Amino acid sequence: MRKVIAHSRRTGGAGPAPGGGPETGSGDAAFDPALALPKKRSLAIAGHRTSITLEDAFWRELKATAEEQGRTVAALVAEIDAARGPAGLSAAIRVYLLGKKARAVASPPEAY
């Protein structure tokens, strides 16, 4: 497989061509570059407003997770914030969501 290299606008260096996506070797990578774009949103957590920047894919997963748990995004983020320790909030959210997905893959629900 040939990898196409394009000039990166951000760093001035080389990088994958726009829309090229990561190579997986299978040729069927489902990568939507729009989901990688960061979005900043404001939430009220523990009585104060804070801005969080996450890629759109993480915002979608965060919203879906909150809905699955029957609570608001702000309530879920407040729980993550309280448990995050020294990590940045955006990073803690990403790690939380990744861990949730990993646990779901490791132990899928039993069929009835």
mmCIF file of C-alpha atoms in Angstrom:
data_model
loop_
_atom_site.group_PDB
_atom_site.id
_atom_site.type_symbol
_atom_site.label_atom_id
_atom_site.label_comp_id
_atom_site.label_asym_id
_atom_site.label_seq_id
_atom_site.Cartn_x
_atom_site.Cartn_y
_atom_site.Cartn_z
ATOM 1 C CA MET A 1 0.000 0.000 0.000
ATOM 2 C CA ARG A 2 1.312 3.436 -0.875
ATOM 3 C CA LYS A 3 0.993 6.213 1.695
ATOM 4 C CA VAL A 4 0.248 9.668 0.312
ATOM 5 C CA ILE A 5 2.092 12.505 2.048
ATOM 6 C CA ALA A 6 0.828 16.089 1.986
ATOM 7 C CA HIS A 7 2.105 19.331 3.433
ATOM 8 C CA SER A 8 0.648 20.030 6.880
ATOM 9 C CA ARG A 9 -0.806 23.512 7.296
ATOM 10 C CA ARG A 10 -0.444 23.383 11.077
ATOM 11 C CA THR A 11 3.197 22.381 11.391
ATOM 12 C CA GLY A 12 4.540 23.136 7.930
ATOM 13 C CA GLY A 13 5.750 19.533 7.775
ATOM 14 C CA ALA A 14 4.613 16.364 6.121
ATOM 15 C CA GLY A 15 1.634 14.338 7.198
ATOM 16 C CA PRO A 16 -1.095 12.146 5.756
ATOM 17 C CA ALA A 17 -3.079 13.630 2.898
ATOM 18 C CA PRO A 18 -6.411 15.169 3.975
ATOM 19 C CA GLY A 19 -9.135 12.531 3.982
ATOM 20 C CA GLY A 20 -6.540 9.795 3.614
ATOM 21 C CA GLY A 21 -7.040 8.475 7.106
ATOM 22 C CA PRO A 22 -4.814 6.096 8.983
ATOM 23 C CA GLU A 23 -3.690 2.949 7.262
ATOM 24 C CA THR A 24 -4.941 -0.220 8.903
ATOM 25 C CA GLY A 25 -3.715 -2.718 6.372
ATOM 26 C CA SER A 26 -7.258 -3.932 5.693
ATOM 27 C CA GLY A 27 -8.131 -1.162 3.251
ATOM 28 C CA ASP A 28 -11.489 -0.552 4.934
ATOM 29 C CA ALA A 29 -10.606 2.108 7.513
ATOM 30 C CA ALA A 30 -13.720 4.088 8.459
ATOM 31 C CA PHE A 31 -12.225 7.444 9.362
ATOM 32 C CA ASP A 32 -14.197 10.665 9.182
ATOM 33 C CA PRO A 33 -11.749 13.585 9.488
ATOM 34 C CA ALA A 34 -14.577 15.867 10.653
ATOM 35 C CA LEU A 35 -14.868 13.835 13.876
ATOM 36 C CA ALA A 36 -11.248 14.687 14.700
ATOM 37 C CA LEU A 37 -11.856 18.435 14.730
ATOM 38 C CA PRO A 38 -11.764 19.926 18.237
ATOM 39 C CA LYS A 39 -14.871 21.681 19.545
ATOM 40 C CA LYS A 40 -14.953 23.891 22.626
ATOM 41 C CA ARG A 41 -18.059 23.839 24.809
ATOM 42 C CA SER A 42 -18.910 25.400 28.152
ATOM 43 C CA LEU A 43 -20.431 23.451 31.019
ATOM 44 C CA ALA A 44 -21.331 24.233 34.614
ATOM 45 C CA ILE A 45 -19.468 21.829 36.907
ATOM 46 C CA ALA A 46 -19.704 22.025 40.691
ATOM 47 C CA GLY A 47 -21.222 25.484 40.466
ATOM 48 C CA HIS A 48 -18.707 27.054 38.097
ATOM 49 C CA ARG A 49 -18.526 27.409 34.318
ATOM 50 C CA THR A 50 -15.648 25.757 32.530
ATOM 51 C CA SER A 51 -14.714 25.325 28.879
ATOM 52 C CA ILE A 52 -13.753 21.903 27.600
ATOM 53 C CA THR A 53 -12.182 21.176 24.235
ATOM 54 C CA LEU A 54 -12.767 17.711 22.794
ATOM 55 C CA GLU A 55 -12.878 16.242 19.329
ATOM 56 C CA ASP A 56 -16.416 15.847 17.968
ATOM 57 C CA ALA A 57 -16.160 12.046 18.193
ATOM 58 C CA PHE A 58 -15.592 12.352 21.966
ATOM 59 C CA TRP A 59 -18.438 14.859 22.405
ATOM 60 C CA ARG A 60 -20.791 12.411 20.660
ATOM 61 C CA GLU A 61 -19.629 9.495 22.804
ATOM 62 C CA LEU A 62 -19.843 11.592 25.984
ATOM 63 C CA LYS A 63 -23.446 12.560 25.180
ATOM 64 C CA ALA A 64 -24.385 8.948 24.359
ATOM 65 C CA THR A 65 -22.794 7.712 27.594
ATOM 66 C CA ALA A 66 -24.644 10.307 29.677
ATOM 67 C CA GLU A 67 -27.934 9.355 28.000
ATOM 68 C CA GLU A 68 -27.270 5.629 28.639
ATOM 69 C CA GLN A 69 -26.741 6.456 32.314
ATOM 70 C CA GLY A 70 -29.857 8.633 32.480
ATOM 71 C CA ARG A 71 -28.073 11.849 33.374
ATOM 72 C CA THR A 72 -26.808 15.055 31.846
ATOM 73 C CA VAL A 73 -23.429 15.535 30.205
ATOM 74 C CA ALA A 74 -22.597 18.068 32.938
ATOM 75 C CA ALA A 75 -23.334 15.500 35.674
ATOM 76 C CA LEU A 76 -21.124 12.884 34.006
ATOM 77 C CA VAL A 77 -18.312 15.398 33.486
ATOM 78 C CA ALA A 78 -18.601 16.468 37.144
ATOM 79 C CA GLU A 79 -18.067 12.838 38.212
ATOM 80 C CA ILE A 80 -15.040 12.489 35.919
ATOM 81 C CA ASP A 81 -13.713 15.835 37.193
ATOM 82 C CA ALA A 82 -13.991 14.733 40.829
ATOM 83 C CA ALA A 83 -12.020 11.528 40.155
ATOM 84 C CA ARG A 84 -9.396 12.805 37.707
ATOM 85 C CA GLY A 85 -6.523 13.724 40.015
ATOM 86 C CA PRO A 86 -3.788 15.826 38.364
ATOM 87 C CA ALA A 87 -4.815 14.972 34.779
ATOM 88 C CA GLY A 88 -6.369 17.671 32.626
ATOM 89 C CA LEU A 89 -10.153 17.448 32.342
ATOM 90 C CA SER A 90 -10.220 16.901 28.565
ATOM 91 C CA ALA A 91 -7.656 14.102 28.870
ATOM 92 C CA ALA A 92 -9.561 12.539 31.778
ATOM 93 C CA ILE A 93 -12.772 12.516 29.711
ATOM 94 C CA ARG A 94 -11.007 10.844 26.776
ATOM 95 C CA VAL A 95 -9.437 8.200 29.045
ATOM 96 C CA TYR A 96 -12.790 7.567 30.776
ATOM 97 C CA LEU A 97 -14.558 7.041 27.444
ATOM 98 C CA LEU A 98 -11.770 4.861 26.060
ATOM 99 C CA GLY A 99 -11.826 2.732 29.217
ATOM 100 C CA LYS A 100 -15.598 2.364 28.958
ATOM 101 C CA LYS A 101 -15.290 1.145 25.358
ATOM 102 C CA ALA A 102 -12.451 -1.238 26.252
ATOM 103 C CA ARG A 103 -14.495 -2.769 29.080
ATOM 104 C CA ALA A 104 -17.504 -3.174 26.764
ATOM 105 C CA VAL A 105 -15.370 -5.022 24.201
ATOM 106 C CA ALA A 106 -13.735 -7.200 26.868
ATOM 107 C CA SER A 107 -17.051 -8.265 28.398
ATOM 108 C CA PRO A 108 -19.936 -8.027 25.905
ATOM 109 C CA PRO A 109 -23.451 -8.460 27.323
ATOM 110 C CA GLU A 110 -24.729 -12.036 27.387
ATOM 111 C CA ALA A 111 -27.362 -13.032 24.829
ATOM 112 C CA TYR A 112 -30.699 -14.247 26.172
#
